[in-house]
Amino acid sequence: MSLNTADVKRIAHLARIEISESEAESTLHKLSGILGLIEQMQAVDTTGITPMSHSQDVTQRLRDDVVTKTNQREEFQKIAPAVENGLYLVPKVIE
Amino acid sequence: MEQRLALHFTWPDPEGMRVMINSSLKQLGAMLAGKQISSVELTQEFLKRIELQNPDINAYITVDAEKSLAQAAAADHLIAGGKAGALTGIPVAQKDIFVAKGWRTTCGSRMLENFIGPYDADIIERFDAAGAVNLGKTNMDEFAMGSSNETSWFGAVKNPWDRTRVPGGSSGGSAAAVAARLCAAATGTDTGGSIRQPASLCGLSGLKPTYGLVSRYGMIAFASSLDQAGPMAKSCEDMALMMNVMTGFDERDSTSLQREREDYTRDLQQFEDREKPLAGLRVGLPKEYFAEGLDASVAKVVQQAIDEYRKLGAEIVDISLPNTQLSIPVYYVLAPAEASSNLSRYDGVRYGHRAAQYDDLMDMYCKTRAEGFGAEVKRRILIGTYVLSAGYYDAYYLKAQQIRRLIAEDFAKAFRQCDIILGPTAPSTAFRAGEKADDPVAMYLQDIYTIAVNLAGLPGMSIPAGFAEVDGKQLPVGLQVIGNYFDEARMLNAGHAYQQVTDWHQLMPECI
Amino acid sequence: MDWEVVIGLETHAQLQTRSKIFSGASTTYGAEPNTQACEVSIALPGVLPVLNKEAVNCAIRFGLAVDAEIAPVSVFARKNYFYPDLPKGYQISQYELPVVGKGALTIQVGDTEKTIRITRAHLEEDAGKSVHGAAEGMSGIDLNRAGTPLLEIVTEPDMRSAAEAVAYARKLHELVQWIGICDGNMQEGSFRCDVNVSVRPKGSEKLGTRREIKNLNSFKFMQQAIEYETRWQIETLEDGGKIEQATVLFNPDTGETRAMRSKEEANDYRYFPDPDLLPLAISEADKAAVKATMPELPQAMQERFVSEYMLSAYDASTLTSSRAIAAYFEATVAAFGGEAKLAANWVMGSVAAKLNEEDKDISASPVPAVQLAGLLKRIADNTISNKIAREVFDAMWAGEGEADAIIESRGLKQVTDSGAIEAIIDEVLAANAAMVEEYRAGKEKAFNALVGQCMKASRGKANPAQVNELLKKKLS
Ligand SMILES: [Mg+2]
Ligand SMILES: [Zn+2]
């Protein structure tokens, strides 16, 4: 599974990272090296092996349905890039 | 007890200071309790050292003397009132991955350059509750992605043993701070070796606990299923004291394990004076950890440490971890996949960096993230995005999770033959700054011996085992100790026994 | 060519929990922007999700209600995409292993019953809201809703008309409220439907390309949107065009659907199991505990109403359209003790009409069930006629008190004394000789007119059966 610059640009867009033509070139080179490393996995026969998502065989603990949080808008919005009337501002969202 | 511990030193005599900075946490606690020194004085001394040393070593990103001294004063109050715990009044450095209320918390990234923590991580709460002093936020590879601390937006960290060399990463700032005695102890986090490898390269002790023992709440996520915080300190005894503070159930973290609290110091004393304290301990040596790729000079030091364990009574058995090689590819699928998703929240909307100029929403996202993240972080996001994208999931992510199980099973088998596993922490000593910066694959191989431990969720630690001579310099070498799930106490006990008969952990770099 | 429309629904029901699905922030609707957006809701660095037990119980309730498989182990996954109202850059949802598996819901369209297969239902978190025009050229983001628990209920493409789709949506809407997992408030967005519509030549097995109409929040709009979309797809195909898979929005002002601009790029959600959450295990005991708190389900209740109260299927279905109506009816019957059909007629008749007129819920009825039963008793024991009963009911509705008191104070008691009735009849016969003649000449209608005159003369109070009987005797 080899990569080309168009792939790099597509992935970068999916990840919302601006990437110039020349950056795409150099990134391609490095990503290909890493993918080469990853490719070693394909030699292993993993038929029938249950994937492992967690190291401990435990199940989800459930929280009681209780409201524990209070309004901290002022505190949280002190570190926001742009706010008005309690709303976070972003360039116009088009549906 | 106190009598024996109270070291002979006079304040503010410089030689006395030298004794103080190299004291164990237990000794510091005794000095504080015995009023030989106050927490404020201790904190001031470390702050002074940071002021002098940090401009060159760059171990700290943020220091806030006012905050630290306020905590120290509060600690002195507790001590005076007889309400001191083991870490009360002791200055501890926090890796800048832990969100701390009122403290700038950057995670080594431009993205969070001006992020002031609006809440406290579980770890921060625990140290606060213990009365410890937060001495500052230590430098790290950006979002904990790196093995050299060169990817930090706040500049590279220097290895106190040789300032032309890297301290390792990603907890390189914490490692350098402990090694240069710019704190009494520090915290780190370890996703693929980020506590152990810098501990090895900087000549200190570092422990990554069993996954789930330390809460991840407020620890900025890199790869959630692998990330685990742990202590970085001078000795096993110090780490045991740190573990007593750091571990424990946290209902805010679904992966936090509900277990009875453990006192990691409970058995240490039994390992101090006995003739063969490690009698009955079966030590496994995985042949894959001593194969090609390991520097001969490192192998020699590790072998000597193993001999020392043998002399202490341990029985040595040969074992095999056949899937070791695969841990790197598996890790470089799973960790970037999780990271690509974990780092999606940095979009310039609610906090963090936002590009100054943009055309529209899409442009704001793309520019914000292009500017806010460094090259290595972007690379990993791209790899992660790619392996999860439509059509590749089964070949990469699913496959990696399957092999992850094989790797965990290797350990399960091994632990039927032995109680702990010994081997090198890293394949080499500290390398030169810039040496691998442009070769991600070479950099990734730094973690060949540490990654599998994270994949399996096991505890692993690195303790100083001696020095290897490289280009006329003596550079520290770490011995890696891997234990079975929840076997931290056993690992620390054995390490403590080893540290009774060796003094590698007490040696300090010159010119600090 | 004859076309067939094929419809499947994805419904998002907001679950009635106090706190959010993964945090302790409140879910109350209508708060000031971002005042219910805690550190988890705004996805600060380092925060983690912990699952709300009540959200899981709601999912189990739903699974039991549609006779579905409830997964012993289900898994939360991340659905990755960037949107300003999605603070983490991913939505925590369920993908490969949902909590509720295959089930079914039976609907009624006209006289025919149809079973709609439910594919699955999964737990997930809601996103926030974009507020347009918050500042010049900007949108404002309110994350109060972010993290509100949702149950997404997905059907097979089993519906073949807008009417069927609406019938299903209504039935589901009734059900989720019935079992107490959703308040059903469509204005507030508590119940939103995405409708997948495709068309194909009648008789064809192959499904056409579908377009998804997003976020319909009224049944009327749903009907209009599906009808418009169906026509548009047929016309497009008949004009030789091709349907492209798309997400569309319905504009209630124009009655048209249009493709969304923001979703132009192919979606690649990069689902993977959320490492911050562990597998959700639901045991038989968990299910049994929820089952013990389940109300009787509408279908079962409907069948019971037919057998226990001898009601028609239609009446039973109407009376079980909500739990509150059914409860009101049963309380009335219990207090009344008489014929259930009479109670049914009143609940579906006068009570429903008044509620409708005043846009009130049955829980807000000024005439409680016990009071209504008091009125029914007086009808049953002939104290008042049905007609008078309506007058009494109006007075009760106006808050004048119990039926007996009103009958007493207004002197509405039915006259049953045959002497008094005969006196009235005699007066009426004397005054209407012409009508008497007509009756005698064989005009049956004249008899009814005479009864009417008698009732009028008694100001409605004479017992109509007695009037009938005595009048017949007098004329024979
Ligand atoms: Mg959907
Ligand atoms: Zn959904």
Short mmCIF file of C-alpha atoms in Angstrom, two decimals, chain C residues 181-438:
data_model
loop_
_atom_site.label_atom_id
_atom_site.label_comp_id
_atom_site.label_asym_id
_atom_site.label_seq_id
_atom_site.Cartn_x
_atom_site.Cartn_y
_atom_site.Cartn_z
CA ILE C 181 -37.52 7.47 28.10
CA CYS C 182 -38.20 10.63 26.05
CA ASP C 183 -40.43 13.64 26.60
CA GLY C 184 -41.32 13.64 22.92
CA ASN C 185 -41.08 17.42 22.66
CA MET C 186 -40.47 17.93 18.97
CA GLN C 187 -40.24 21.73 19.14
CA GLU C 188 -37.32 21.42 21.52
CA GLY C 189 -35.75 18.77 19.34
CA SER C 190 -36.25 15.89 21.76
CA PHE C 191 -37.51 13.67 18.95
CA ARG C 192 -36.00 14.17 15.49
CA CYS C 193 -36.28 12.02 12.44
CA ASP C 194 -33.93 11.49 9.52
CA VAL C 195 -35.78 9.90 6.63
CA ASN C 196 -34.04 7.89 3.94
CA VAL C 197 -36.02 8.02 0.73
CA SER C 198 -35.41 6.20 -2.52
CA VAL C 199 -37.63 5.23 -5.42
CA ARG C 200 -37.59 2.23 -7.73
CA PRO C 201 -39.76 0.87 -10.51
CA LYS C 202 -42.61 -1.10 -9.01
CA GLY C 203 -41.75 -4.76 -8.86
CA SER C 204 -38.03 -4.15 -8.79
CA GLU C 205 -36.09 -5.79 -5.97
CA LYS C 206 -33.10 -3.51 -6.17
CA LEU C 207 -33.08 -0.46 -3.95
CA GLY C 208 -32.61 2.91 -5.62
CA THR C 209 -30.05 5.47 -4.50
CA ARG C 210 -31.29 7.12 -1.36
CA ARG C 211 -31.25 10.67 -0.17
CA GLU C 212 -31.47 11.36 3.55
CA ILE C 213 -33.80 14.12 4.72
CA LYS C 214 -32.24 15.37 7.95
CA ASN C 215 -33.74 16.56 11.19
CA LEU C 216 -37.48 16.61 10.62
CA ASN C 217 -39.14 17.82 13.78
CA SER C 218 -42.85 17.65 12.94
CA PHE C 219 -45.05 14.95 11.45
CA LYS C 220 -46.59 17.47 9.08
CA PHE C 221 -43.19 18.44 7.70
CA MET C 222 -42.25 14.80 7.49
CA GLN C 223 -45.29 14.07 5.34
CA GLN C 224 -44.62 17.10 3.11
CA ALA C 225 -40.91 16.44 2.84
CA ILE C 226 -41.33 12.80 1.85
CA GLU C 227 -44.01 13.64 -0.68
CA TYR C 228 -41.89 16.38 -2.23
CA GLU C 229 -38.75 14.27 -2.21
CA THR C 230 -40.56 11.31 -3.77
CA ARG C 231 -41.97 13.47 -6.57
CA TRP C 232 -38.59 15.09 -7.13
CA GLN C 233 -36.78 11.75 -7.37
CA ILE C 234 -39.37 10.30 -9.77
CA GLU C 235 -39.29 13.40 -11.96
CA THR C 236 -35.50 13.43 -11.95
CA LEU C 237 -35.39 9.79 -13.06
CA GLU C 238 -38.14 10.21 -15.61
CA ASP C 239 -36.26 13.16 -17.08
CA GLY C 240 -33.31 10.82 -17.56
CA GLY C 241 -31.42 12.13 -14.56
CA LYS C 242 -29.57 10.23 -11.86
CA ILE C 243 -30.03 10.37 -8.11
CA GLU C 244 -26.84 11.12 -6.23
CA GLN C 245 -26.60 9.97 -2.65
CA ALA C 246 -27.02 13.13 -0.57
CA THR C 247 -28.10 14.61 2.69
CA VAL C 248 -30.92 17.09 2.21
CA LEU C 249 -32.77 19.59 4.32
CA PHE C 250 -36.48 20.36 4.16
CA ASN C 251 -37.50 23.99 3.95
CA PRO C 252 -40.98 24.34 5.48
CA ASP C 253 -41.45 27.76 3.84
CA THR C 254 -41.04 26.50 0.29
CA GLY C 255 -42.04 22.91 0.95
CA GLU C 256 -38.90 21.79 -0.88
CA THR C 257 -35.84 19.76 -0.06
CA ARG C 258 -32.29 20.80 -0.97
CA ALA C 259 -28.88 19.17 -0.60
CA MET C 260 -26.69 20.41 2.26
CA ARG C 261 -23.62 22.33 1.17
CA SER C 262 -21.42 21.44 4.11
CA LYS C 263 -21.51 17.73 3.49
CA GLU C 264 -20.21 17.91 -0.04
CA GLU C 265 -17.09 15.85 0.65
CA ALA C 266 -17.40 12.13 1.05
CA ASN C 267 -17.76 11.23 4.70
CA ASP C 268 -15.01 9.13 6.17
CA TYR C 269 -15.83 8.90 9.84
CA ARG C 270 -12.89 6.69 10.82
CA TYR C 271 -14.89 4.79 13.42
CA PHE C 272 -12.88 2.93 16.03
CA PRO C 273 -13.64 1.69 19.57
CA ASP C 274 -13.35 4.52 22.07
CA PRO C 275 -10.35 3.69 24.26
CA ASP C 276 -11.69 5.92 27.04
CA LEU C 277 -14.68 3.65 27.55
CA LEU C 278 -14.84 -0.05 28.34
CA PRO C 279 -17.29 -2.55 26.89
CA LEU C 280 -20.82 -2.07 28.25
CA ALA C 281 -22.06 -5.30 29.83
CA ILE C 282 -25.77 -5.89 30.40
CA SER C 283 -26.68 -9.01 32.35
CA GLU C 284 -29.97 -10.90 32.55
CA ALA C 285 -30.33 -9.46 36.04
CA ASP C 286 -29.93 -5.91 34.72
CA LYS C 287 -32.64 -6.58 32.18
CA ALA C 288 -34.92 -8.14 34.78
CA ALA C 289 -34.48 -5.13 37.06
CA VAL C 290 -35.55 -2.79 34.29
CA LYS C 291 -38.38 -5.08 33.24
CA ALA C 292 -39.81 -4.95 36.76
CA THR C 293 -40.27 -1.21 36.39
CA MET C 294 -41.78 -1.35 32.90
CA PRO C 295 -45.37 -0.22 32.46
CA GLU C 296 -47.84 -2.39 30.53
CA LEU C 297 -47.06 -1.73 26.88
CA PRO C 298 -49.65 -0.09 24.60
CA GLN C 299 -50.11 -3.17 22.44
CA ALA C 300 -50.82 -5.41 25.41
CA MET C 301 -53.04 -2.84 27.02
CA GLN C 302 -55.02 -2.43 23.82
CA GLU C 303 -55.66 -6.17 23.69
CA ARG C 304 -56.67 -6.17 27.33
CA PHE C 305 -59.12 -3.29 26.79
CA VAL C 306 -60.85 -5.31 24.09
CA SER C 307 -61.18 -8.41 26.21
CA GLU C 308 -61.66 -6.88 29.63
CA TYR C 309 -63.90 -3.94 28.75
CA MET C 310 -65.49 -5.32 25.59
CA LEU C 311 -64.34 -2.31 23.59
CA SER C 312 -63.86 -2.24 19.85
CA ALA C 313 -60.31 -2.38 18.51
CA TYR C 314 -60.70 1.22 17.41
CA ASP C 315 -61.74 2.42 20.87
CA ALA C 316 -59.00 0.40 22.53
CA SER C 317 -56.41 1.86 20.22
CA THR C 318 -57.62 5.44 20.76
CA LEU C 319 -57.69 5.02 24.52
CA THR C 320 -54.15 3.67 24.54
CA SER C 321 -52.67 6.44 22.42
CA SER C 322 -50.96 7.70 25.55
CA ARG C 323 -50.35 6.33 28.98
CA ALA C 324 -52.10 9.32 30.53
CA ILE C 325 -55.28 8.80 28.50
CA ALA C 326 -55.32 5.12 29.28
CA ALA C 327 -54.81 5.78 32.95
CA TYR C 328 -57.59 8.38 32.96
CA PHE C 329 -59.94 5.96 31.28
CA GLU C 330 -59.14 3.13 33.66
CA ALA C 331 -59.51 5.38 36.69
CA THR C 332 -62.88 6.52 35.39
CA VAL C 333 -64.06 2.96 34.84
CA ALA C 334 -62.87 1.91 38.28
CA ALA C 335 -64.63 4.76 40.08
CA PHE C 336 -67.72 4.42 37.92
CA GLY C 337 -68.20 0.69 38.25
CA GLY C 338 -70.66 0.63 35.36
CA GLU C 339 -70.44 -0.13 31.65
CA ALA C 340 -66.96 0.62 30.33
CA LYS C 341 -68.28 1.56 26.92
CA LEU C 342 -70.05 4.58 28.45
CA ALA C 343 -66.80 5.71 30.04
CA ALA C 344 -64.96 5.16 26.75
CA ASN C 345 -67.52 7.26 24.86
CA TRP C 346 -67.14 10.11 27.30
CA VAL C 347 -63.35 10.03 27.40
CA MET C 348 -63.07 9.91 23.62
CA GLY C 349 -66.02 12.30 23.18
CA SER C 350 -66.64 15.26 25.44
CA VAL C 351 -63.39 15.03 27.36
CA ALA C 352 -61.23 14.76 24.24
CA ALA C 353 -63.17 17.53 22.49
CA LYS C 354 -62.73 19.94 25.39
CA LEU C 355 -59.05 19.14 25.75
CA ASN C 356 -58.57 19.63 22.06
CA GLU C 357 -60.45 22.90 22.08
CA GLU C 358 -58.32 24.25 24.89
CA ASP C 359 -55.09 22.58 23.73
CA LYS C 360 -54.68 20.84 27.05
CA ASP C 361 -53.10 17.59 28.04
CA ILE C 362 -55.30 15.06 29.81
CA SER C 363 -53.18 15.42 32.90
CA ALA C 364 -54.37 19.05 33.02
CA SER C 365 -58.06 18.16 32.68
CA PRO C 366 -60.16 20.24 35.07
CA VAL C 367 -62.46 17.25 35.43
CA PRO C 368 -60.59 14.44 37.13
CA ALA C 369 -61.48 10.82 36.39
CA VAL C 370 -63.32 10.35 39.69
CA GLN C 371 -65.50 13.39 38.99
CA LEU C 372 -66.31 12.14 35.53
CA ALA C 373 -67.28 8.79 37.07
CA GLY C 374 -69.70 10.67 39.34
CA LEU C 375 -71.41 12.05 36.27
CA LEU C 376 -71.55 8.67 34.57
CA LYS C 377 -73.24 7.19 37.63
CA ARG C 378 -76.06 9.70 37.31
CA ILE C 379 -76.50 8.83 33.66
CA ALA C 380 -76.54 5.14 34.41
CA ASP C 381 -79.11 5.43 37.19
CA ASN C 382 -81.33 7.65 35.05
CA THR C 383 -80.96 10.68 37.26
CA ILE C 384 -80.12 12.67 34.16
CA SER C 385 -80.25 12.10 30.45
CA ASN C 386 -77.24 12.15 28.20
CA LYS C 387 -78.20 15.54 26.98
CA ILE C 388 -78.47 17.02 30.45
CA ALA C 389 -75.21 15.24 31.29
CA ARG C 390 -73.46 17.37 28.70
CA GLU C 391 -74.71 20.49 30.39
CA VAL C 392 -73.53 19.14 33.75
CA PHE C 393 -70.16 18.23 32.25
CA ASP C 394 -69.70 21.78 30.94
CA ALA C 395 -70.39 23.08 34.41
CA MET C 396 -67.93 20.62 35.91
CA TRP C 397 -65.33 21.71 33.37
CA ALA C 398 -65.96 25.30 34.41
CA GLY C 399 -65.09 24.29 37.92
CA GLU C 400 -68.54 24.24 39.48
CA GLY C 401 -67.88 21.04 41.36
CA GLU C 402 -69.25 17.50 41.52
CA ALA C 403 -72.01 16.28 39.19
CA ASP C 404 -74.47 15.69 42.06
CA ALA C 405 -74.10 19.20 43.38
CA ILE C 406 -74.62 20.72 39.97
CA ILE C 407 -77.67 18.56 39.24
CA GLU C 408 -79.08 19.54 42.61
CA SER C 409 -78.43 23.26 42.43
CA ARG C 410 -79.62 23.61 38.87
CA GLY C 411 -82.59 21.33 39.41
CA LEU C 412 -81.62 19.08 36.53
CA LYS C 413 -82.83 15.89 38.08
CA GLN C 414 -84.74 13.80 35.61
CA VAL C 415 -88.51 13.59 36.12
CA THR C 416 -89.49 9.93 36.50
CA ASP C 417 -92.76 10.35 38.32
CA SER C 418 -95.28 8.94 35.75
CA GLY C 419 -98.07 11.16 37.04
CA ALA C 420 -96.01 14.29 36.36
CA ILE C 421 -94.99 13.00 32.95
CA GLU C 422 -98.58 12.14 32.03
CA ALA C 423 -99.63 15.66 32.96
CA ILE C 424 -97.02 17.06 30.60
CA ILE C 425 -98.13 14.68 27.83
CA ASP C 426 -101.71 15.67 28.24
CA GLU C 427 -100.78 19.34 27.88
CA VAL C 428 -98.71 18.65 24.76
CA LEU C 429 -101.41 16.51 23.10
CA ALA C 430 -103.98 19.22 23.74
CA ALA C 431 -101.82 21.87 22.19
CA ASN C 432 -100.79 19.81 19.13
CA ALA C 433 -103.98 18.30 17.82
CA ALA C 434 -102.80 18.53 14.22
CA MET C 435 -99.74 16.44 14.93
CA VAL C 436 -101.83 13.86 16.73
CA GLU C 437 -103.97 13.66 13.60
CA GLU C 438 -100.97 13.13 11.38
#
